[in-house]
Amino acid sequence: MSLIVHKYGGSSVADADKITGVARRIGKAKDSGQEVVAVASAMGDTTDELIELAHTVSSEPDPRELDLLLSTGELVSCTLLTMALRSLGYDAITLSGFQAGIHTDDMYGQARIFSIDPARVESELSEGKVVIVAGFQGITDDMDITTLGRGGSDTTAVALAAALRADRCDIYTDVDGIYTADPRIVPNARKLSEIDYEEMLELASYGAKMHPRSIELGAVNDVPIYVASSFGDQPGTLIHRVEKVKELENRVKATGVAYQANVAKITVRSLPDRPGIAAALFEPLAAMGINVDTIVQNTSAERTTDISFTVTRAELPEAFEQVRVLLADLGGTEVVSDNTLASVHVVGSGMQNTPGYASRMFRILADGNINIDMITTSEIRISCIINEDQVSEAVRLLHEGFQLGEEG
Amino acid sequence: MSLIVHKYGGSSVADADKITGVARRIGKAKDSGQEVVAVASAMGDTTDELIELAHTVSSEPDPRELDLLLSTGELVSCTLLTMALRSLGYDAITLSGFQAGIHTDDMYGQARIFSIDPARVESELSEGKVVIVAGFQGITDDMDITTLGRGGSDTTAVALAAALRADRCDIYTDVDGIYTADPRIVPNARKLSEIDYEEMLELASYGAKMHPRSIELGAVNDVPIYVASSFGDQPGTLIHRVEKVKELENRVKATGVAYQANVAKITVRSLPDRPGIAAALFEPLAAMGINVDTIVQNTSAERTTDISFTVTRAELPEAFEQVRVLLADLGGTEVVSDNTLASVHVVGSGMQNTPGYASRMFRILADGNINIDMITTSEIRISCIINEDQVSEAVRLLHEGFQLGEEG
């Protein structure tokens, strides 16, 4: 008998009808002979509503208290889902994060799972029950309730699948799979039937509706992750270790195009070109929790260097102010920023080892009269920072230029 | 330093403003040098709303799941209360039922506390924190969440006070104390400054806005319980062991008049007068969870007996049907019911040992032209079942006749 961990997002359990729909889907899986553990998020916008409620009594809610408050959202959706399953005739039980043995550190609001004791889940499964687990939450060694932050329920599901040695983790959501590009921008974007963890990580980091955290966890623990719609029966996308043979066949093609809006760039000019200068710049930013994405450094003939890096637009003011304060110590002459940028990314296995990929990307953008501001590459991705006004056009052109809309 | 356990009901924490008001009250107690543990109920009608929500997905929600669902109500109100306290500058922490060490049996929906491990509460108190404890909930030995049923939050508070050897348990609610009679019916009803557990138990059983369960627990553990309004600063009523000397002085007076509407009576006629007949009648009713209150049995000359008993009007149809089914086996001739009744109760210590109390009650009712249907007495209470149309008049007449409106 195969054991599958399902995960249902907030929009999939937004009201009683949808919850009953999810219960039917789980029941069908059970009827087909699967053992099912299902992780659910809080109903619809519950989490945001609870955060708002907290702000009615406190301008800066205590993180531990906020986590205990937010953890109630998943208890509500999960107990309702279990009740719906039971009223359809399936034996089921809800386990809160701590009941499911999900142990985390005590970084409230963004706790990391450090271990799962699956004994209770396994014992309930052995009694033939469907086990509904409250996503997004865990418990510390001191018995305090934590939440896992962004992507938390996906992370719960994949981590549980790993701990239970499940055959697969099915992520049911409001998108029906992973596409070669955002279908709202590229109408003939193609749904991928499968994708490697590494490529998915790159896509997830830049726009695809999944948090990289759960993909990483899946990759490390070799958990196949199936992404599909919770509202229909169309086939979705399987994220797993794509075999090398296949990779070789596919390497003539990119896998997908991703993008990210709201990119801001900070450039520090004429820094002395000496060891430690990058560390001196980025350590204070990291300490502030600012997420620096692309970093580009060029050394000029005068033994000075310009460093440019991107942050989200929301973090620009804070980051800019910090760099301005550091400027004199760093020995730079000037700091400037640009908050009108976006990024486009072509992702595919073995890209860097295949000549011509990058130049093809640059040619496509040039032919579209799109100027490239910064370039970075990884083993399986080429990224360009461009003007945000041109990002949709760039995605369309790259999708077409790399022939992603056609069957390979 | 004195340790006081506060308890705030749902109407006291119904919205953000009220929660902040409660936080201020707790802060004031803290400022005055008290150590405070506060138990809160769910906000306003939250519990009823969650029950309704459960019924949108299941006609008969599983009791274990329902308890897990309902337990979220107190987590919400308590974390908000803690946040409000912290934003007023008081260090505070919320503990859920299981974090506060409240262990119960597994009778979902009506669990009984069997032990409290106060270690965590004590450790938080020793750090100078106000400890907010989610009322109405506990955890079983199997780590399943239970709720305590009616009067649950009061019970949590009194049980915690006992386990912590607190100096007092303050029940803050929407009434400002215990009165000699319902002030809505008797305008000159007098607020009692103190009352003995036993008398309070009788009043609580018949109308006063407290569940007998927590009074019982207070009596057994000798926890003084102070009942006062959460919205003002008027003195309330202290429920404690009133000393014997005082009791002697007071025994010339009754303590209060209580009443209960919605009383229904079932009478089984001409039962054979033999051992075991009452057990055969009431055991099946108990097994159905029907709460039988007053029972009166008379034996006639023909060696047959009539048994009458009261139930709440809501339980009448079920109880009546059960008795109808039993009738032939019991050997009775007829079963009849009356669902237009109410009860009035005069409560006072040492009543039964003081001649003239009962006859005085009957005289007062007779002078008011109020017919008595059934009579029962306990050591500290005389109860009459009367027609519901006359219950307000009876309460007024008894309150006046026993001179309860004047200062003693």
JSON list of N, CA and C in Angstrom, two decimals, chain B residues 53-119:
[
{"chain": "B", "resi": 53, "resn": "LEU", "atom": "N", "xyz": [-19.95, 26.43, 12.97]},
{"chain": "B", "resi": 53, "resn": "LEU", "atom": "CA", "xyz": [-19.03, 26.16, 11.86]},
{"chain": "B", "resi": 53, "resn": "LEU", "atom": "C", "xyz": [-18.87, 24.66, 11.68]},
{"chain": "B", "resi": 54, "resn": "ALA", "atom": "N", "xyz": [-18.71, 23.94, 12.80]},
{"chain": "B", "resi": 54, "resn": "ALA", "atom": "CA", "xyz": [-18.56, 22.49, 12.73]},
{"chain": "B", "resi": 54, "resn": "ALA", "atom": "C", "xyz": [-19.78, 21.86, 12.06]},
{"chain": "B", "resi": 55, "resn": "HIS", "atom": "N", "xyz": [-20.95, 22.43, 12.36]},
{"chain": "B", "resi": 55, "resn": "HIS", "atom": "CA", "xyz": [-22.17, 21.85, 11.79]},
{"chain": "B", "resi": 55, "resn": "HIS", "atom": "C", "xyz": [-22.33, 22.15, 10.30]},
{"chain": "B", "resi": 56, "resn": "THR", "atom": "N", "xyz": [-21.52, 23.07, 9.78]},
{"chain": "B", "resi": 56, "resn": "THR", "atom": "CA", "xyz": [-21.58, 23.30, 8.32]},
{"chain": "B", "resi": 56, "resn": "THR", "atom": "C", "xyz": [-20.93, 22.14, 7.57]},
{"chain": "B", "resi": 57, "resn": "VAL", "atom": "N", "xyz": [-20.06, 21.37, 8.21]},
{"chain": "B", "resi": 57, "resn": "VAL", "atom": "CA", "xyz": [-19.41, 20.25, 7.51]},
{"chain": "B", "resi": 57, "resn": "VAL", "atom": "C", "xyz": [-19.83, 18.89, 8.05]},
{"chain": "B", "resi": 58, "resn": "SER", "atom": "N", "xyz": [-20.53, 18.88, 9.17]},
{"chain": "B", "resi": 58, "resn": "SER", "atom": "CA", "xyz": [-20.88, 17.59, 9.76]},
{"chain": "B", "resi": 58, "resn": "SER", "atom": "C", "xyz": [-22.12, 17.76, 10.62]},
{"chain": "B", "resi": 59, "resn": "SER", "atom": "N", "xyz": [-23.10, 16.85, 10.44]},
{"chain": "B", "resi": 59, "resn": "SER", "atom": "CA", "xyz": [-24.31, 16.97, 11.24]},
{"chain": "B", "resi": 59, "resn": "SER", "atom": "C", "xyz": [-24.04, 16.53, 12.68]},
{"chain": "B", "resi": 60, "resn": "GLU", "atom": "N", "xyz": [-23.04, 15.67, 12.86]},
{"chain": "B", "resi": 60, "resn": "GLU", "atom": "CA", "xyz": [-22.72, 15.18, 14.20]},
{"chain": "B", "resi": 60, "resn": "GLU", "atom": "C", "xyz": [-21.20, 15.19, 14.38]},
{"chain": "B", "resi": 61, "resn": "PRO", "atom": "N", "xyz": [-20.65, 16.35, 14.68]},
{"chain": "B", "resi": 61, "resn": "PRO", "atom": "CA", "xyz": [-19.19, 16.45, 14.74]},
{"chain": "B", "resi": 61, "resn": "PRO", "atom": "C", "xyz": [-18.60, 15.49, 15.78]},
{"chain": "B", "resi": 62, "resn": "ASP", "atom": "N", "xyz": [-17.50, 14.87, 15.42]},
{"chain": "B", "resi": 62, "resn": "ASP", "atom": "CA", "xyz": [-16.80, 13.98, 16.35]},
{"chain": "B", "resi": 62, "resn": "ASP", "atom": "C", "xyz": [-16.38, 14.76, 17.60]},
{"chain": "B", "resi": 63, "resn": "PRO", "atom": "N", "xyz": [-16.68, 14.22, 18.78]},
{"chain": "B", "resi": 63, "resn": "PRO", "atom": "CA", "xyz": [-16.40, 14.98, 20.02]},
{"chain": "B", "resi": 63, "resn": "PRO", "atom": "C", "xyz": [-14.92, 15.34, 20.19]},
{"chain": "B", "resi": 64, "resn": "ARG", "atom": "N", "xyz": [-14.02, 14.43, 19.84]},
{"chain": "B", "resi": 64, "resn": "ARG", "atom": "CA", "xyz": [-12.60, 14.76, 19.98]},
{"chain": "B", "resi": 64, "resn": "ARG", "atom": "C", "xyz": [-12.22, 15.92, 19.07]},
{"chain": "B", "resi": 65, "resn": "GLU", "atom": "N", "xyz": [-12.70, 15.88, 17.83]},
{"chain": "B", "resi": 65, "resn": "GLU", "atom": "CA", "xyz": [-12.37, 16.95, 16.87]},
{"chain": "B", "resi": 65, "resn": "GLU", "atom": "C", "xyz": [-13.00, 18.26, 17.31]},
{"chain": "B", "resi": 66, "resn": "LEU", "atom": "N", "xyz": [-14.24, 18.17, 17.79]},
{"chain": "B", "resi": 66, "resn": "LEU", "atom": "CA", "xyz": [-14.94, 19.38, 18.24]},
{"chain": "B", "resi": 66, "resn": "LEU", "atom": "C", "xyz": [-14.17, 20.04, 19.38]},
{"chain": "B", "resi": 67, "resn": "ASP", "atom": "N", "xyz": [-13.64, 19.24, 20.29]},
{"chain": "B", "resi": 67, "resn": "ASP", "atom": "CA", "xyz": [-12.89, 19.81, 21.41]},
{"chain": "B", "resi": 67, "resn": "ASP", "atom": "C", "xyz": [-11.62, 20.50, 20.92]},
{"chain": "B", "resi": 68, "resn": "LEU", "atom": "N", "xyz": [-10.93, 19.87, 19.98]},
{"chain": "B", "resi": 68, "resn": "LEU", "atom": "CA", "xyz": [-9.71, 20.49, 19.44]},
{"chain": "B", "resi": 68, "resn": "LEU", "atom": "C", "xyz": [-10.07, 21.81, 18.76]},
{"chain": "B", "resi": 69, "resn": "LEU", "atom": "N", "xyz": [-11.20, 21.80, 18.03]},
{"chain": "B", "resi": 69, "resn": "LEU", "atom": "CA", "xyz": [-11.68, 23.02, 17.38]},
{"chain": "B", "resi": 69, "resn": "LEU", "atom": "C", "xyz": [-12.02, 24.09, 18.42]},
{"chain": "B", "resi": 70, "resn": "LEU", "atom": "N", "xyz": [-12.83, 23.72, 19.42]},
{"chain": "B", "resi": 70, "resn": "LEU", "atom": "CA", "xyz": [-13.27, 24.70, 20.42]},
{"chain": "B", "resi": 70, "resn": "LEU", "atom": "C", "xyz": [-12.10, 25.26, 21.24]},
{"chain": "B", "resi": 71, "resn": "SER", "atom": "N", "xyz": [-11.07, 24.46, 21.44]},
{"chain": "B", "resi": 71, "resn": "SER", "atom": "CA", "xyz": [-9.94, 24.90, 22.26]},
{"chain": "B", "resi": 71, "resn": "SER", "atom": "C", "xyz": [-9.24, 26.12, 21.64]},
{"chain": "B", "resi": 72, "resn": "THR", "atom": "N", "xyz": [-9.46, 26.36, 20.35]},
{"chain": "B", "resi": 72, "resn": "THR", "atom": "CA", "xyz": [-8.81, 27.51, 19.71]},
{"chain": "B", "resi": 72, "resn": "THR", "atom": "C", "xyz": [-9.40, 28.82, 20.21]},
{"chain": "B", "resi": 73, "resn": "GLY", "atom": "N", "xyz": [-10.67, 28.80, 20.63]},
{"chain": "B", "resi": 73, "resn": "GLY", "atom": "CA", "xyz": [-11.33, 30.03, 21.07]},
{"chain": "B", "resi": 73, "resn": "GLY", "atom": "C", "xyz": [-10.59, 30.71, 22.22]},
{"chain": "B", "resi": 74, "resn": "GLU", "atom": "N", "xyz": [-10.19, 29.93, 23.20]},
{"chain": "B", "resi": 74, "resn": "GLU", "atom": "CA", "xyz": [-9.49, 30.48, 24.36]},
{"chain": "B", "resi": 74, "resn": "GLU", "atom": "C", "xyz": [-8.05, 30.87, 24.00]},
{"chain": "B", "resi": 75, "resn": "LEU", "atom": "N", "xyz": [-7.46, 30.17, 23.04]},
{"chain": "B", "resi": 75, "resn": "LEU", "atom": "CA", "xyz": [-6.10, 30.56, 22.63]},
{"chain": "B", "resi": 75, "resn": "LEU", "atom": "C", "xyz": [-6.11, 31.95, 22.01]},
{"chain": "B", "resi": 76, "resn": "VAL", "atom": "N", "xyz": [-7.16, 32.23, 21.24]},
{"chain": "B", "resi": 76, "resn": "VAL", "atom": "CA", "xyz": [-7.27, 33.55, 20.61]},
{"chain": "B", "resi": 76, "resn": "VAL", "atom": "C", "xyz": [-7.44, 34.64, 21.68]},
{"chain": "B", "resi": 77, "resn": "SER", "atom": "N", "xyz": [-8.42, 34.49, 22.56]},
{"chain": "B", "resi": 77, "resn": "SER", "atom": "CA", "xyz": [-8.66, 35.53, 23.56]},
{"chain": "B", "resi": 77, "resn": "SER", "atom": "C", "xyz": [-7.45, 35.70, 24.48]},
{"chain": "B", "resi": 78, "resn": "CYS", "atom": "N", "xyz": [-6.81, 34.60, 24.85]},
{"chain": "B", "resi": 78, "resn": "CYS", "atom": "CA", "xyz": [-5.70, 34.67, 25.81]},
{"chain": "B", "resi": 78, "resn": "CYS", "atom": "C", "xyz": [-4.46, 35.30, 25.19]},
{"chain": "B", "resi": 79, "resn": "THR", "atom": "N", "xyz": [-4.14, 34.94, 23.95]},
{"chain": "B", "resi": 79, "resn": "THR", "atom": "CA", "xyz": [-2.95, 35.56, 23.34]},
{"chain": "B", "resi": 79, "resn": "THR", "atom": "C", "xyz": [-3.20, 37.05, 23.14]},
{"chain": "B", "resi": 80, "resn": "LEU", "atom": "N", "xyz": [-4.44, 37.44, 22.79]},
{"chain": "B", "resi": 80, "resn": "LEU", "atom": "CA", "xyz": [-4.74, 38.87, 22.65]},
{"chain": "B", "resi": 80, "resn": "LEU", "atom": "C", "xyz": [-4.60, 39.57, 24.00]},
{"chain": "B", "resi": 81, "resn": "LEU", "atom": "N", "xyz": [-5.07, 38.92, 25.06]},
{"chain": "B", "resi": 81, "resn": "LEU", "atom": "CA", "xyz": [-4.97, 39.53, 26.39]},
{"chain": "B", "resi": 81, "resn": "LEU", "atom": "C", "xyz": [-3.50, 39.71, 26.79]},
{"chain": "B", "resi": 82, "resn": "THR", "atom": "N", "xyz": [-2.70, 38.70, 26.50]},
{"chain": "B", "resi": 82, "resn": "THR", "atom": "CA", "xyz": [-1.26, 38.80, 26.80]},
{"chain": "B", "resi": 82, "resn": "THR", "atom": "C", "xyz": [-0.61, 39.93, 26.00]},
{"chain": "B", "resi": 83, "resn": "MET", "atom": "N", "xyz": [-0.97, 40.02, 24.71]},
{"chain": "B", "resi": 83, "resn": "MET", "atom": "CA", "xyz": [-0.41, 41.09, 23.88]},
{"chain": "B", "resi": 83, "resn": "MET", "atom": "C", "xyz": [-0.80, 42.46, 24.43]},
{"chain": "B", "resi": 84, "resn": "ALA", "atom": "N", "xyz": [-2.06, 42.58, 24.86]},
{"chain": "B", "resi": 84, "resn": "ALA", "atom": "CA", "xyz": [-2.55, 43.85, 25.42]},
{"chain": "B", "resi": 84, "resn": "ALA", "atom": "C", "xyz": [-1.77, 44.19, 26.69]},
{"chain": "B", "resi": 85, "resn": "LEU", "atom": "N", "xyz": [-1.53, 43.19, 27.54]},
{"chain": "B", "resi": 85, "resn": "LEU", "atom": "CA", "xyz": [-0.75, 43.42, 28.76]},
{"chain": "B", "resi": 85, "resn": "LEU", "atom": "C", "xyz": [0.66, 43.87, 28.43]},
{"chain": "B", "resi": 86, "resn": "ARG", "atom": "N", "xyz": [1.26, 43.20, 27.46]},
{"chain": "B", "resi": 86, "resn": "ARG", "atom": "CA", "xyz": [2.63, 43.54, 27.10]},
{"chain": "B", "resi": 86, "resn": "ARG", "atom": "C", "xyz": [2.71, 44.94, 26.53]},
{"chain": "B", "resi": 87, "resn": "SER", "atom": "N", "xyz": [1.66, 45.32, 25.77]},
{"chain": "B", "resi": 87, "resn": "SER", "atom": "CA", "xyz": [1.74, 46.67, 25.19]},
{"chain": "B", "resi": 87, "resn": "SER", "atom": "C", "xyz": [1.46, 47.73, 26.26]},
{"chain": "B", "resi": 88, "resn": "LEU", "atom": "N", "xyz": [0.93, 47.31, 27.44]},
{"chain": "B", "resi": 88, "resn": "LEU", "atom": "CA", "xyz": [0.82, 48.24, 28.57]},
{"chain": "B", "resi": 88, "resn": "LEU", "atom": "C", "xyz": [2.09, 48.20, 29.43]},
{"chain": "B", "resi": 89, "resn": "GLY", "atom": "N", "xyz": [3.04, 47.36, 29.02]},
{"chain": "B", "resi": 89, "resn": "GLY", "atom": "CA", "xyz": [4.32, 47.36, 29.73]},
{"chain": "B", "resi": 89, "resn": "GLY", "atom": "C", "xyz": [4.47, 46.27, 30.78]},
{"chain": "B", "resi": 90, "resn": "TYR", "atom": "N", "xyz": [3.52, 45.32, 30.84]},
{"chain": "B", "resi": 90, "resn": "TYR", "atom": "CA", "xyz": [3.61, 44.22, 31.80]},
{"chain": "B", "resi": 90, "resn": "TYR", "atom": "C", "xyz": [4.13, 42.97, 31.10]},
{"chain": "B", "resi": 91, "resn": "ASP", "atom": "N", "xyz": [5.09, 42.30, 31.72]},
{"chain": "B", "resi": 91, "resn": "ASP", "atom": "CA", "xyz": [5.57, 41.06, 31.13]},
{"chain": "B", "resi": 91, "resn": "ASP", "atom": "C", "xyz": [4.50, 39.99, 31.36]},
{"chain": "B", "resi": 92, "resn": "ALA", "atom": "N", "xyz": [4.18, 39.29, 30.30]},
{"chain": "B", "resi": 92, "resn": "ALA", "atom": "CA", "xyz": [3.07, 38.32, 30.40]},
{"chain": "B", "resi": 92, "resn": "ALA", "atom": "C", "xyz": [3.31, 37.21, 29.40]},
{"chain": "B", "resi": 93, "resn": "ILE", "atom": "N", "xyz": [2.67, 36.08, 29.65]},
{"chain": "B", "resi": 93, "resn": "ILE", "atom": "CA", "xyz": [2.79, 34.93, 28.74]},
{"chain": "B", "resi": 93, "resn": "ILE", "atom": "C", "xyz": [1.49, 34.14, 28.76]},
{"chain": "B", "resi": 94, "resn": "THR", "atom": "N", "xyz": [1.09, 33.62, 27.60]},
{"chain": "B", "resi": 94, "resn": "THR", "atom": "CA", "xyz": [-0.08, 32.75, 27.52]},
{"chain": "B", "resi": 94, "resn": "THR", "atom": "C", "xyz": [0.34, 31.29, 27.63]},
{"chain": "B", "resi": 95, "resn": "LEU", "atom": "N", "xyz": [-0.37, 30.54, 28.42]},
{"chain": "B", "resi": 95, "resn": "LEU", "atom": "CA", "xyz": [-0.19, 29.09, 28.43]},
{"chain": "B", "resi": 95, "resn": "LEU", "atom": "C", "xyz": [-1.50, 28.42, 28.04]},
{"chain": "B", "resi": 96, "resn": "SER", "atom": "N", "xyz": [-1.43, 27.55, 27.06]},
{"chain": "B", "resi": 96, "resn": "SER", "atom": "CA", "xyz": [-2.62, 26.77, 26.70]},
{"chain": "B", "resi": 96, "resn": "SER", "atom": "C", "xyz": [-2.88, 25.80, 27.84]},
{"chain": "B", "resi": 97, "resn": "GLY", "atom": "N", "xyz": [-3.99, 25.10, 27.78]},
{"chain": "B", "resi": 97, "resn": "GLY", "atom": "CA", "xyz": [-4.33, 24.16, 28.84]},
{"chain": "B", "resi": 97, "resn": "GLY", "atom": "C", "xyz": [-3.21, 23.16, 29.07]},
{"chain": "B", "resi": 98, "resn": "PHE", "atom": "N", "xyz": [-2.68, 22.61, 27.99]},
{"chain": "B", "resi": 98, "resn": "PHE", "atom": "CA", "xyz": [-1.66, 21.58, 28.20]},
{"chain": "B", "resi": 98, "resn": "PHE", "atom": "C", "xyz": [-0.35, 22.19, 28.68]},
{"chain": "B", "resi": 99, "resn": "GLN", "atom": "N", "xyz": [-0.05, 23.41, 28.23]},
{"chain": "B", "resi": 99, "resn": "GLN", "atom": "CA", "xyz": [1.18, 24.05, 28.70]},
{"chain": "B", "resi": 99, "resn": "GLN", "atom": "C", "xyz": [1.09, 24.38, 30.19]},
{"chain": "B", "resi": 100, "resn": "ALA", "atom": "N", "xyz": [-0.15, 24.66, 30.64]},
{"chain": "B", "resi": 100, "resn": "ALA", "atom": "CA", "xyz": [-0.36, 24.96, 32.05]},
{"chain": "B", "resi": 100, "resn": "ALA", "atom": "C", "xyz": [-0.47, 23.70, 32.89]},
{"chain": "B", "resi": 101, "resn": "GLY", "atom": "N", "xyz": [-0.30, 22.54, 32.25]},
{"chain": "B", "resi": 101, "resn": "GLY", "atom": "CA", "xyz": [-0.27, 21.28, 32.99]},
{"chain": "B", "resi": 101, "resn": "GLY", "atom": "C", "xyz": [-1.63, 20.79, 33.46]},
{"chain": "B", "resi": 102, "resn": "ILE", "atom": "N", "xyz": [-2.68, 21.14, 32.71]},
{"chain": "B", "resi": 102, "resn": "ILE", "atom": "CA", "xyz": [-4.04, 20.75, 33.12]},
{"chain": "B", "resi": 102, "resn": "ILE", "atom": "C", "xyz": [-4.41, 19.41, 32.49]},
{"chain": "B", "resi": 103, "resn": "HIS", "atom": "N", "xyz": [-4.36, 18.38, 33.31]},
{"chain": "B", "resi": 103, "resn": "HIS", "atom": "CA", "xyz": [-4.59, 17.01, 32.82]},
{"chain": "B", "resi": 103, "resn": "HIS", "atom": "C", "xyz": [-6.02, 16.59, 33.12]},
{"chain": "B", "resi": 104, "resn": "THR", "atom": "N", "xyz": [-6.67, 16.03, 32.10]},
{"chain": "B", "resi": 104, "resn": "THR", "atom": "CA", "xyz": [-8.08, 15.64, 32.25]},
{"chain": "B", "resi": 104, "resn": "THR", "atom": "C", "xyz": [-8.28, 14.19, 31.83]},
{"chain": "B", "resi": 105, "resn": "ASP", "atom": "N", "xyz": [-9.48, 13.69, 32.10]},
{"chain": "B", "resi": 105, "resn": "ASP", "atom": "CA", "xyz": [-9.86, 12.41, 31.52]},
{"chain": "B", "resi": 105, "resn": "ASP", "atom": "C", "xyz": [-10.22, 12.65, 30.06]},
{"chain": "B", "resi": 106, "resn": "ASP", "atom": "N", "xyz": [-10.68, 11.60, 29.36]},
{"chain": "B", "resi": 106, "resn": "ASP", "atom": "CA", "xyz": [-10.93, 11.78, 27.93]},
{"chain": "B", "resi": 106, "resn": "ASP", "atom": "C", "xyz": [-12.43, 11.84, 27.60]},
{"chain": "B", "resi": 107, "resn": "MET", "atom": "N", "xyz": [-13.23, 12.37, 28.52]},
{"chain": "B", "resi": 107, "resn": "MET", "atom": "CA", "xyz": [-14.65, 12.58, 28.24]},
{"chain": "B", "resi": 107, "resn": "MET", "atom": "C", "xyz": [-14.78, 13.88, 27.45]},
{"chain": "B", "resi": 108, "resn": "TYR", "atom": "N", "xyz": [-14.58, 13.79, 26.15]},
{"chain": "B", "resi": 108, "resn": "TYR", "atom": "CA", "xyz": [-14.60, 14.98, 25.31]},
{"chain": "B", "resi": 108, "resn": "TYR", "atom": "C", "xyz": [-15.90, 15.78, 25.52]},
{"chain": "B", "resi": 109, "resn": "GLY", "atom": "N", "xyz": [-15.76, 17.08, 25.56]},
{"chain": "B", "resi": 109, "resn": "GLY", "atom": "CA", "xyz": [-16.92, 17.94, 25.72]},
{"chain": "B", "resi": 109, "resn": "GLY", "atom": "C", "xyz": [-17.33, 18.15, 27.17]},
{"chain": "B", "resi": 110, "resn": "GLN", "atom": "N", "xyz": [-16.88, 17.28, 28.06]},
{"chain": "B", "resi": 110, "resn": "GLN", "atom": "CA", "xyz": [-17.23, 17.43, 29.47]},
{"chain": "B", "resi": 110, "resn": "GLN", "atom": "C", "xyz": [-16.16, 16.78, 30.33]},
{"chain": "B", "resi": 111, "resn": "ALA", "atom": "N", "xyz": [-14.91, 17.02, 29.93]},
{"chain": "B", "resi": 111, "resn": "ALA", "atom": "CA", "xyz": [-13.79, 16.39, 30.62]},
{"chain": "B", "resi": 111, "resn": "ALA", "atom": "C", "xyz": [-13.68, 16.91, 32.05]},
{"chain": "B", "resi": 112, "resn": "ARG", "atom": "N", "xyz": [-13.17, 16.07, 32.93]},
{"chain": "B", "resi": 112, "resn": "ARG", "atom": "CA", "xyz": [-12.92, 16.45, 34.32]},
{"chain": "B", "resi": 112, "resn": "ARG", "atom": "C", "xyz": [-11.42, 16.55, 34.51]},
{"chain": "B", "resi": 113, "resn": "ILE", "atom": "N", "xyz": [-11.00, 17.58, 35.24]},
{"chain": "B", "resi": 113, "resn": "ILE", "atom": "CA", "xyz": [-9.59, 17.73, 35.56]},
{"chain": "B", "resi": 113, "resn": "ILE", "atom": "C", "xyz": [-9.23, 16.68, 36.60]},
{"chain": "B", "resi": 114, "resn": "PHE", "atom": "N", "xyz": [-8.19, 15.87, 36.34]},
{"chain": "B", "resi": 114, "resn": "PHE", "atom": "CA", "xyz": [-7.79, 14.95, 37.40]},
{"chain": "B", "resi": 114, "resn": "PHE", "atom": "C", "xyz": [-6.50, 15.37, 38.08]},
{"chain": "B", "resi": 115, "resn": "SER", "atom": "N", "xyz": [-5.70, 16.22, 37.41]},
{"chain": "B", "resi": 115, "resn": "SER", "atom": "CA", "xyz": [-4.53, 16.76, 38.10]},
{"chain": "B", "resi": 115, "resn": "SER", "atom": "C", "xyz": [-4.02, 18.00, 37.38]},
{"chain": "B", "resi": 116, "resn": "ILE", "atom": "N", "xyz": [-3.31, 18.84, 38.13]},
{"chain": "B", "resi": 116, "resn": "ILE", "atom": "CA", "xyz": [-2.66, 19.99, 37.52]},
{"chain": "B", "resi": 116, "resn": "ILE", "atom": "C", "xyz": [-1.19, 19.95, 37.94]},
{"chain": "B", "resi": 117, "resn": "ASP", "atom": "N", "xyz": [-0.33, 20.01, 36.94]},
{"chain": "B", "resi": 117, "resn": "ASP", "atom": "CA", "xyz": [1.10, 20.12, 37.24]},
{"chain": "B", "resi": 117, "resn": "ASP", "atom": "C", "xyz": [1.47, 21.60, 37.07]},
{"chain": "B", "resi": 118, "resn": "PRO", "atom": "N", "xyz": [1.62, 22.32, 38.19]},
{"chain": "B", "resi": 118, "resn": "PRO", "atom": "CA", "xyz": [1.76, 23.78, 38.09]},
{"chain": "B", "resi": 118, "resn": "PRO", "atom": "C", "xyz": [3.19, 24.26, 37.82]},
{"chain": "B", "resi": 119, "resn": "ALA", "atom": "N", "xyz": [4.10, 23.34, 37.47]},
{"chain": "B", "resi": 119, "resn": "ALA", "atom": "CA", "xyz": [5.52, 23.71, 37.36]},
{"chain": "B", "resi": 119, "resn": "ALA", "atom": "C", "xyz": [5.76, 24.88, 36.40]}
]
